[in-house]
XYZ file of C-alpha atoms in Angstrom:
664
model
C 7.798 2.257 26.529
C 5.385 3.089 27.967
C 7.094 3.983 30.994
C 8.338 6.607 28.723
C 7.668 9.870 29.404
C 9.666 12.637 27.536
C 11.846 16.270 28.307
C 9.059 18.543 29.636
C 9.704 22.354 30.107
C 7.267 24.502 32.851
C 6.579 26.217 30.682
C 4.048 24.413 28.607
C 3.516 26.766 25.401
C 7.094 26.595 24.748
C 6.828 22.454 25.732
C 4.380 23.435 23.281
C 6.523 24.799 20.329
C 9.096 21.638 19.829
C 8.962 17.904 19.252
C 10.033 15.456 21.627
C 13.097 14.147 19.730
C 13.474 17.934 19.093
C 13.866 18.866 22.601
C 15.770 15.602 22.589
C 18.675 16.147 20.634
C 18.060 20.701 21.772
C 19.400 18.828 25.573
C 21.628 16.732 23.565
C 22.907 20.236 22.253
C 23.122 22.122 25.545
C 24.915 19.558 28.227
C 27.468 19.470 25.459
C 27.603 22.920 25.165
C 27.976 22.673 29.517
C 30.071 19.633 29.576
C 32.927 22.171 27.314
C 32.625 25.652 28.713
C 31.190 24.479 32.753
C 28.436 26.927 32.324
C 25.842 27.852 29.676
C 26.098 32.069 29.374
C 24.659 33.503 26.261
C 27.780 34.698 24.938
C 28.580 31.080 24.844
C 24.832 30.519 22.017
C 25.706 32.270 18.830
C 28.502 30.693 18.324
C 27.327 26.893 19.427
C 23.532 27.866 17.814
C 25.544 28.745 14.835
C 26.204 24.991 13.874
C 21.748 24.323 14.380
C 19.271 24.052 11.066
C 17.809 26.625 10.270
C 20.095 29.269 12.364
C 23.348 29.069 10.568
C 22.540 29.185 7.588
C 21.425 32.642 7.689
C 23.527 34.508 10.403
C 26.259 34.567 11.936
C 28.429 34.368 14.900
C 27.790 38.191 15.592
C 24.923 39.529 14.017
C 23.666 36.309 16.806
C 25.224 38.406 19.357
C 24.451 41.511 18.484
C 20.953 40.554 18.456
C 20.276 38.562 21.717
C 22.229 41.593 23.128
C 18.464 43.915 22.462
C 17.516 41.188 23.891
C 19.750 39.498 26.974
C 22.303 43.536 27.980
C 24.252 41.301 29.507
C 25.975 38.716 27.303
C 28.094 36.273 29.890
C 24.433 35.632 32.503
C 23.774 32.208 32.930
C 21.938 29.973 30.688
C 19.243 27.122 31.748
C 18.109 24.372 29.508
C 14.096 26.965 28.857
C 16.721 30.338 28.533
C 18.426 28.660 25.975
C 14.913 27.404 23.934
C 13.643 30.372 23.901
C 17.366 31.377 22.516
C 16.497 29.383 19.790
C 13.691 30.283 19.107
C 14.592 34.331 18.965
C 17.332 33.193 16.220
C 15.060 31.265 14.407
C 12.645 33.803 13.909
C 15.193 36.239 12.992
C 16.843 33.908 10.433
C 13.778 33.334 8.991
C 12.799 37.340 8.723
C 15.815 37.607 7.620
C 15.479 35.237 4.709
C 12.378 36.762 3.822
C 9.956 34.749 6.348
C 7.339 32.360 4.642
C 4.533 33.029 3.334
C 2.732 29.789 2.689
C 1.044 29.019 5.777
C 0.631 25.645 5.613
C 4.243 24.859 4.080
C 5.724 22.716 7.255
C 3.432 20.238 5.580
C 5.745 19.851 2.784
C 8.785 19.591 5.375
C 9.527 16.637 8.085
C 8.797 19.655 11.194
C 9.193 23.455 12.829
C 9.494 25.193 15.278
C 8.269 28.038 14.105
C 4.971 29.987 13.891
C 3.137 25.745 14.336
C 0.090 26.867 12.392
C -2.272 25.184 11.531
C -4.638 25.864 8.292
C -8.197 25.165 9.155
C -9.080 24.984 5.448
C -6.991 22.021 5.431
C -7.644 20.598 8.481
C -11.619 21.017 7.216
C -11.309 19.675 4.274
C -9.096 16.190 5.019
C -11.970 15.571 8.378
C -13.926 15.127 4.938
C -11.581 13.128 3.252
C -11.386 10.868 6.637
C -15.484 10.585 7.304
C -15.567 9.558 3.626
C -12.889 7.004 3.755
C -13.368 5.249 7.233
C -17.648 6.203 7.411
C -17.729 2.396 7.280
C -15.148 1.300 9.373
C -16.628 -1.068 12.260
C -14.340 0.646 14.781
C -14.352 3.976 13.864
C -17.544 4.317 13.067
C -18.266 5.317 16.858
C -16.741 8.376 16.314
C -17.324 9.625 12.500
C -18.228 11.608 11.037
C -15.728 14.190 12.464
C -16.861 17.852 13.170
C -14.670 19.341 11.438
C -15.335 22.771 12.787
C -13.254 21.062 16.422
C -10.659 19.851 17.188
C -12.152 15.952 17.886
C -9.787 14.363 15.005
C -6.425 15.104 17.104
C -8.328 14.366 20.274
C -9.790 10.842 18.416
C -5.824 10.573 16.512
C -4.120 10.086 20.255
C -5.020 6.216 20.374
C -2.771 5.887 16.649
C -5.977 3.378 15.441
C -7.547 6.203 12.821
C -3.642 7.570 11.116
C -3.557 3.474 10.756
C -6.215 2.909 8.655
C -5.696 5.729 7.058
C -2.540 3.961 5.434
C -4.288 1.630 4.739
C -6.210 3.292 2.533
C -3.578 4.787 0.871
C -1.650 1.798 -0.008
C -3.886 -0.695 1.338
C -2.434 -3.669 2.689
C 0.628 -1.951 3.600
C -0.466 -3.151 7.743
C -2.521 -6.285 8.520
C -5.132 -5.309 10.006
C -5.112 -7.934 12.855
C -1.759 -5.831 14.942
C -3.567 -2.708 15.758
C -4.297 -2.264 19.503
C -9.211 -1.829 18.875
C -10.058 -1.768 22.440
C -12.044 0.860 24.022
C -9.699 1.941 26.518
C -5.805 1.804 25.194
C -3.113 1.378 27.990
C -0.415 3.766 27.289
C 1.189 0.629 25.824
C -0.735 0.095 23.759
C -1.167 3.206 22.219
C 2.883 3.336 22.227
C 3.021 0.279 19.581
C 0.077 1.808 17.735
C 2.152 5.181 16.836
C 5.501 2.845 16.417
C 3.433 1.442 13.962
C 1.601 3.811 12.215
C 4.849 6.027 11.740
C 6.782 2.671 10.377
C 4.584 2.195 8.464
C 4.190 5.715 7.257
C 7.620 5.661 6.658
C 7.353 2.369 3.652
C 4.407 4.261 1.600
C 6.476 7.675 1.165
C 5.492 9.318 4.472
C 8.812 12.097 6.057
C 8.356 11.121 9.409
C 11.680 12.345 10.821
C 10.999 14.498 14.167
C 7.335 13.467 14.367
C 7.738 10.699 17.376
C 4.836 8.325 18.971
C 4.395 10.528 21.806
C 4.081 13.195 19.904
C 1.202 11.577 17.985
C 0.238 10.793 21.310
C -0.485 14.286 22.262
C -2.672 14.946 19.803
C -0.227 17.386 18.551
C -2.131 19.596 16.351
C 1.143 20.586 13.495
C 2.005 17.182 13.589
C -0.374 14.757 13.086
C -2.051 17.705 9.932
C 1.003 17.253 8.551
C 1.754 12.927 8.883
C -2.779 12.674 7.288
C -1.702 15.335 4.848
C 1.433 13.253 3.875
C -0.787 10.215 3.206
C -3.701 11.432 1.516
C -1.172 13.008 -0.681
C -0.206 9.091 -1.528
C -3.490 7.972 -1.402
C -4.203 10.296 -4.818
C -1.905 10.223 -6.314
C -1.394 6.515 -6.050
C -2.576 6.078 -9.860
C -0.014 8.193 -11.418
C 1.724 5.899 -12.813
C 2.768 4.255 -16.348
C 1.116 0.406 -14.487
C -1.356 1.987 -12.750
C -2.572 4.903 -15.556
C -1.156 2.960 -18.880
C -2.938 5.467 -21.309
C 0.062 7.885 -19.477
C 1.661 7.055 -21.835
C -0.938 9.716 -24.164
C 1.412 12.547 -23.287
C 4.383 10.926 -24.618
C 5.446 10.849 -28.426
C 7.963 8.752 -28.155
C 9.692 4.987 -26.532
C 12.375 7.687 -25.286
C 9.855 10.209 -23.785
C 8.259 7.650 -21.954
C 11.231 6.807 -20.201
C 12.142 10.025 -18.971
C 8.472 10.366 -18.392
C 8.636 6.945 -15.447
C 10.710 8.709 -13.711
C 8.756 11.466 -13.057
C 7.323 12.156 -9.808
C 3.667 11.929 -9.569
C 3.764 15.386 -8.984
C 5.465 16.546 -12.336
C 3.187 13.740 -14.365
C 0.048 15.285 -12.177
C 0.952 18.891 -14.076
C 1.716 17.054 -17.618
C -0.824 16.071 -18.084
C -3.219 19.019 -16.992
C -0.856 21.031 -19.135
C -1.641 18.711 -21.641
C -5.356 19.246 -21.516
C -4.422 23.427 -21.166
C -3.045 23.015 -24.405
C -5.664 20.748 -26.165
C -8.316 23.626 -24.482
C -5.805 26.825 -25.760
C -5.372 28.020 -22.849
C -1.384 28.832 -23.462
C 0.435 29.994 -20.592
C 1.662 26.809 -18.577
C 0.838 25.798 -15.408
C 3.984 25.075 -13.479
C 2.774 24.702 -10.516
C -0.405 24.462 -7.832
C -0.677 28.024 -5.912
C 0.153 30.829 -7.482
C -0.633 29.606 -11.734
C -3.926 28.702 -10.956
C -5.249 31.232 -8.433
C -7.204 32.857 -10.659
C -9.300 30.001 -12.048
C -8.449 30.297 -15.086
C -6.396 26.986 -16.126
C -9.373 24.879 -13.956
C -12.067 26.524 -15.484
C -10.334 25.121 -19.217
C -9.572 21.588 -17.931
C -13.002 21.144 -16.087
C -14.706 22.338 -19.824
C -12.412 20.193 -21.774
C -12.914 17.111 -19.301
C -17.392 17.333 -18.658
C -17.989 19.672 -21.530
C -21.882 18.876 -20.996
C -21.632 20.574 -17.902
C -19.320 24.164 -18.423
C -21.597 26.945 -17.955
C -20.335 30.280 -20.068
C -20.307 32.228 -17.903
C -17.728 30.972 -16.209
C -15.138 32.242 -19.316
C -16.728 35.755 -18.871
C -16.311 36.310 -16.049
C -13.494 38.386 -14.480
C -13.512 38.388 -10.365
C -12.155 35.517 -9.059
C -13.299 34.486 -6.316
C -17.327 34.693 -8.389
C -14.882 32.182 -11.633
C -13.533 30.352 -8.572
C -16.831 29.524 -7.906
C -18.632 28.391 -10.558
C -15.560 26.223 -10.761
C -16.589 24.360 -8.458
C -20.778 24.399 -9.365
C -18.878 22.794 -12.795
C -16.611 20.203 -10.633
C -19.483 18.823 -7.982
C -21.376 17.877 -11.233
C -18.561 15.587 -12.583
C -18.867 14.398 -8.223
C -15.556 16.574 -7.818
C -16.049 18.472 -5.884
C -14.194 17.867 -2.632
C -10.893 19.329 -0.518
C -11.174 22.912 -1.091
C -13.369 26.174 -1.444
C -14.010 28.998 -3.281
C -11.266 31.190 -0.654
C -8.994 28.517 -0.959
C -8.434 28.454 -5.100
C -8.316 32.610 -4.610
C -5.135 31.794 -2.082
C -3.394 29.230 -3.613
C -3.343 25.985 -1.565
C -0.087 24.947 -2.690
C -1.539 20.996 -0.712
C -6.059 22.006 -1.863
C -5.124 22.617 -5.183
C -3.418 19.524 -5.852
C -5.307 17.207 -4.221
C -8.520 18.725 -6.432
C -6.049 18.249 -9.304
C -5.570 15.049 -8.222
C -9.163 13.818 -7.628
C -10.426 14.898 -10.898
C -7.498 13.065 -12.351
C -9.114 9.851 -10.715
C -12.386 10.621 -11.303
C -12.043 11.604 -15.559
C -8.042 11.591 -16.163
C -9.951 11.925 -20.494
C -6.895 9.773 -21.243
C -7.447 7.630 -24.245
C -6.390 3.493 -24.193
C -6.245 3.608 -27.975
C -4.836 6.128 -29.396
C -1.352 5.403 -28.692
C 0.021 1.263 -28.577
C 3.281 1.671 -27.398
C 3.022 -1.847 -25.687
C 2.839 -2.679 -21.941
C 6.301 -4.319 -21.790
C 8.219 -1.469 -23.861
C 6.939 0.620 -21.202
C 8.036 -1.403 -17.807
C 11.734 -2.389 -19.005
C 11.689 -3.324 -15.352
C 11.824 -7.046 -13.713
C 9.117 -6.619 -10.822
C 12.475 -8.208 -8.548
C 13.999 -5.028 -9.235
C 11.542 -2.523 -8.923
C 11.188 -3.728 -5.551
C 14.445 -3.462 -3.935
C 14.684 -0.394 -6.223
C 11.687 1.799 -3.656
C 13.316 -0.429 -0.769
C 16.106 2.193 -1.022
C 14.703 4.945 -2.299
C 11.789 4.919 1.668
C 15.511 3.746 3.477
C 17.003 6.403 1.575
C 14.451 9.205 2.854
C 13.395 7.929 6.392
C 17.553 8.800 7.637
C 15.548 12.743 6.557
C 18.774 14.013 4.552
C 18.186 17.359 2.707
C 17.147 15.807 -1.502
C 13.944 13.292 -0.908
C 14.192 10.764 -3.110
C 11.891 9.639 -6.285
C 12.907 7.032 -8.604
C 16.955 5.967 -7.197
C 18.409 5.702 -9.955
C 17.439 9.311 -11.768
C 17.615 11.218 -8.335
C 21.427 9.393 -7.480
C 23.251 10.523 -10.188
C 24.496 13.430 -9.689
C 26.326 11.930 -6.730
C 25.092 13.879 -3.566
C 22.883 11.721 -2.423
C 24.877 8.932 -2.145
C 27.316 11.057 -0.605
C 24.448 12.580 1.911
C 23.658 9.212 2.856
C 27.199 8.146 3.107
C 27.577 10.913 5.715
C 24.527 10.276 7.197
C 26.489 6.605 8.233
C 30.238 6.761 8.643
C 29.745 10.806 9.722
C 32.969 13.049 8.190
C 33.651 10.140 5.714
C 32.618 12.505 3.279
C 34.665 15.817 1.946
C 32.696 18.505 1.149
C 35.197 20.973 -0.679
C 35.553 17.901 -3.554
C 31.796 17.813 -3.397
C 28.994 19.550 -5.302
C 26.124 20.886 -5.176
C 23.208 20.209 -7.124
C 21.535 21.786 -9.353
C 24.661 20.548 -10.990
C 25.110 22.304 -14.675
C 28.776 20.950 -15.955
C 28.259 16.774 -15.988
C 31.717 16.849 -15.577
C 30.922 17.787 -12.086
C 28.534 15.283 -11.526
C 31.225 12.790 -11.917
C 34.035 14.136 -9.428
C 30.556 13.261 -6.516
C 30.672 9.762 -7.863
C 33.872 8.992 -7.845
C 33.507 10.092 -4.235
C 31.779 8.128 -3.806
C 33.078 4.902 -5.109
C 37.025 5.791 -3.540
C 34.581 5.664 0.046
C 33.099 2.580 -1.494
C 36.155 1.757 -1.727
C 37.319 3.051 2.324
C 34.516 1.183 3.542
C 35.185 -1.951 1.877
C 32.658 -2.696 -0.557
C 32.881 -4.985 -3.405
C 33.792 -2.677 -6.517
C 35.642 -4.238 -9.381
C 35.370 -2.570 -12.301
C 32.827 0.416 -10.495
C 33.563 4.207 -12.145
C 31.776 7.130 -11.170
C 30.665 7.760 -14.444
C 28.702 4.098 -14.182
C 26.829 6.021 -11.403
C 26.341 9.108 -13.603
C 25.404 7.129 -16.673
C 22.442 4.810 -14.295
C 24.305 1.755 -14.747
C 20.752 0.137 -12.192
C 22.565 -3.301 -11.837
C 25.727 -1.637 -10.103
C 23.350 1.111 -8.820
C 20.833 -1.435 -6.741
C 24.826 -3.406 -5.778
C 26.123 -0.043 -4.610
C 22.724 0.357 -2.344
C 22.503 -3.555 -0.972
C 26.139 -2.831 0.485
C 25.289 0.182 1.533
C 22.133 -0.666 3.695
C 23.959 -4.103 5.048
C 27.200 -1.961 6.187
C 24.703 1.127 7.671
C 23.295 -2.249 9.610
C 26.222 -4.077 10.600
C 28.115 -0.673 12.335
C 24.130 0.282 14.505
C 24.701 -3.226 15.384
C 28.249 -2.750 16.448
C 27.839 0.209 17.739
C 25.138 -1.386 20.338
C 28.097 -3.316 22.329
C 30.732 -3.283 24.100
C 33.486 -4.116 21.588
C 35.348 -7.286 21.676
C 38.423 -8.591 20.415
C 37.787 -6.294 16.625
C 35.240 -8.390 16.151
C 33.134 -7.091 13.306
C 29.677 -8.330 13.598
C 28.464 -10.328 10.343
C 26.448 -11.830 8.429
C 26.818 -15.701 10.794
C 26.715 -13.378 14.014
C 23.317 -12.535 12.609
C 22.203 -16.054 11.537
C 24.006 -17.267 14.932
C 21.988 -14.852 17.597
C 18.012 -14.451 15.535
C 18.708 -19.067 16.221
C 19.636 -18.938 19.257
C 17.139 -16.938 20.556
C 14.009 -18.837 19.382
C 16.091 -21.934 20.817
C 15.771 -20.459 24.164
C 12.194 -20.107 23.833
C 12.128 -24.005 23.258
C 11.370 -23.818 19.776
C 13.189 -25.247 17.517
C 12.428 -23.742 14.165
C 15.726 -22.913 12.923
C 16.867 -20.960 9.282
C 20.160 -22.330 7.551
C 21.070 -19.759 6.121
C 19.210 -16.638 5.432
C 18.065 -18.248 1.771
C 16.021 -21.123 3.433
C 13.122 -21.617 1.430
C 11.680 -22.939 4.626
C 10.877 -19.423 6.335
C 9.095 -18.352 2.863
C 5.789 -19.675 5.357
C 7.355 -17.284 7.970
C 6.910 -18.564 10.860
C 10.336 -19.385 11.756
C 9.813 -14.873 12.283
C 7.455 -15.457 13.934
C 8.683 -17.208 16.783
C 12.052 -14.955 16.290
C 9.332 -12.024 17.557
C 8.066 -13.712 20.127
C 10.789 -15.126 21.509
C 12.502 -11.000 21.483
C 8.507 -9.436 22.412
C 6.987 -12.272 24.340
C 2.902 -10.525 24.083
C 3.519 -8.983 20.128
C 2.331 -11.658 18.439
C -1.059 -13.144 18.524
C -1.150 -16.981 17.525
C -4.808 -18.010 17.216
C -4.136 -15.555 13.999
C -0.997 -17.457 12.427
C -1.683 -20.044 9.215
C 0.177 -23.706 9.301
C 1.502 -21.468 5.720
C 1.287 -24.635 3.711
C -0.132 -22.493 1.012
C 0.773 -18.612 -1.096
C -2.878 -17.934 1.202
C -1.830 -19.044 4.201
C 1.703 -17.214 3.197
C 0.990 -14.527 2.858
C -0.932 -13.707 5.204
C 1.695 -14.759 8.542
C 4.203 -12.758 5.756
C 1.819 -9.931 6.368
C 1.203 -10.203 9.545
C 4.880 -10.826 11.086
C 5.562 -7.437 9.452
C 2.714 -5.296 10.474
C 4.220 -7.488 14.241
C 7.575 -6.131 13.352
C 6.659 -2.414 12.643
C 4.771 -2.579 16.117
C 7.807 -3.109 18.154
C 9.945 -0.819 16.573
C 11.032 -1.614 13.300
C 11.874 -0.155 10.727
C 11.812 -2.365 7.149
C 10.594 -1.544 4.091
C 10.337 -5.124 2.780
C 6.829 -6.635 1.489
C 5.629 -9.810 2.009
C 7.101 -11.784 -0.987
C 10.086 -11.016 -0.266
C 9.138 -12.996 3.158
C 7.519 -14.833 0.214
C 10.304 -15.766 -2.134
C 12.796 -15.901 0.789
C 14.929 -12.822 -1.422
C 18.222 -12.699 0.565
C 18.573 -9.445 0.517
C 15.622 -9.247 2.538
C 15.296 -11.528 4.385
C 19.154 -10.392 6.352
C 17.271 -6.255 7.036
C 14.581 -8.448 8.759
C 16.440 -10.669 10.870
C 18.981 -7.644 11.765
C 16.513 -4.904 12.158
C 14.880 -7.469 14.583
C 18.157 -8.029 16.542
C 18.719 -3.940 16.212
C 15.398 -3.396 18.592
C 15.918 -6.154 20.866
C 19.953 -5.559 21.723
C 18.263 -1.917 22.345
C 15.764 -2.359 25.461
C 16.576 -2.439 28.945
C 17.640 -6.448 29.848
C 21.286 -7.671 29.724
C 21.486 -9.337 26.307
C 24.093 -11.669 24.683
C 25.406 -11.416 20.955
C 24.634 -15.117 20.756
C 23.416 -18.575 22.490
C 25.415 -20.093 20.835
C 29.308 -21.595 22.420
C 32.451 -20.422 22.243
C 33.785 -21.708 19.481
C 30.451 -21.602 17.306
C 31.116 -17.419 17.718
C 34.965 -17.121 17.826
C 33.902 -16.557 22.331
C 31.718 -13.537 21.207
C 29.747 -14.092 23.668
C 28.895 -10.271 25.419
C 26.637 -8.520 28.105
C 24.383 -5.358 26.962
C 24.037 -2.789 30.260
C 20.972 -0.277 27.708
C 19.466 2.364 30.048
C 19.913 4.656 28.123
C 21.231 3.640 24.590
C 17.664 3.931 23.524
C 17.581 7.873 24.090
C 21.076 8.436 23.252
C 20.877 6.721 19.740
C 17.584 9.455 19.063
C 19.582 12.292 20.639
C 22.757 10.841 18.583
C 20.360 11.326 15.290
C 18.472 14.222 15.973
C 21.437 16.159 16.609
C 22.972 15.197 13.593
C 19.714 16.225 12.062
C 19.791 19.689 13.452
C 23.602 20.471 12.449
C 23.060 19.760 9.203
């Protein structure tokens, strides 16, 4: 890992237009054209680039060629990789212009990445720096770097070692990272920095951030638009953390009956925040509904009414008389300051309609004073929380896994968002390209119910094709939101994906598939190879609850990664949780993408234990050394003793994944 340099381009400006993941994907695309054509010319590019994301949706081949000939009159001129990149940027810019362009200066924060207009909002940077200074100022490691000056680029320099980002994740979702696993020496070597960035990205995915197309190298270089985009997502998750009925049961005041409560539970936090805001605005006599945190709040009137009803003792009457939006915005922030809520934005941000900062402002108000009464409604918590803890955990794991795949649709609630079938079709196509018949699929929004059933019928049909256990399951079961069947389908989908990834990492012998037993045997053999005697009998072996077997397995695949002085005997529940939290962070630190919780290990959740073991196995087999699938004897393992030569697996796997993203 420490020796990885990445793809370099001679022009620094051109280099800075792309992340390393994008460069690998585009380089793979370029080499594919060259292999096919022998040489690459301008005339070859329009048809090939029409398959890339952001171009084909807006420009047809003829329009692309006509546009390129204005800059490159000779269509047969040979193209090298750098010209290929410039052509890609030109076509993407032209496509963006044709679509009307992006007027929101912070739009990049809503996407995983962008290769155009890598600008950052200075207002947003200043706001997030203030947030970091406030929440991390007492951190023993970071206090020597804080407070950060928002007028400089110190934020991006400090973020280069990964420590600040890891600590910020723990502020947003306490306990996500075991801070004992963070490398915090004053001078970190490249290997240690890379481990911190890997831990950061895998942990960010585990709390719901979109990190597709952001690599460890991008963080190590402190790329402003990517670092700020990631920080924005982390802070947003922190600010919206209480916008659910489990954390804030008083939210039942926003609805009228138990049916509405269920609907409220299925809303994403941003929608709940809007509903909360409109609830108070209606009581305050404000007539216009607020549907977004941009154009609907630019005049400051909605904020004035909201703060007046939440904290009337701090209201300045002139706020309702002024006609100047900027002056009103100033009065709004003065009111908020008297409530100790002035944070995240300036009057200019309000009148310009900055969606990220306005959302942060309203979320901060909600945290500080939500204005809800705990005794106006007596809907029992049991009625509003019909899901048991296990169902909730599994839903969370599958949701985070689906979102980590980089599909076009973001999933906020698995049971709601899969009901039209489209999300599941995208996942199926991602893990088994070409298996979906898109001509028979309907893209959302879907108004006709039978179209949803058609999508879900294809989901079930493909599941049976992949040999999933789907006895008496029909597409309508998914449309109806049958939680048990949806979880069962998703588990089989995730398991199939894991086994496919493992199978693709080796030269296949005797046409035999990877099985759960192979993963079990590999793990036991790996631990035995280090001279240790721990063993797991199955993925539901209760002895696994203390976490020690997995720490020994992690030490076996990467001897330097486990600090045994931090490992407990795992005898009490507290010691078991310490081990489980530590091993999850260690696994993420070496590069395992996992979505389980410490409780899943302590309680030996069979499904999550299998995903953890398979993830460690997948990471181990990707390393550039010869491995065997199992140290077991031929009789034990069906003569499946094989060697691996993986010197290029890491890059090729990334390229394949990235190219799929670009081609969607």
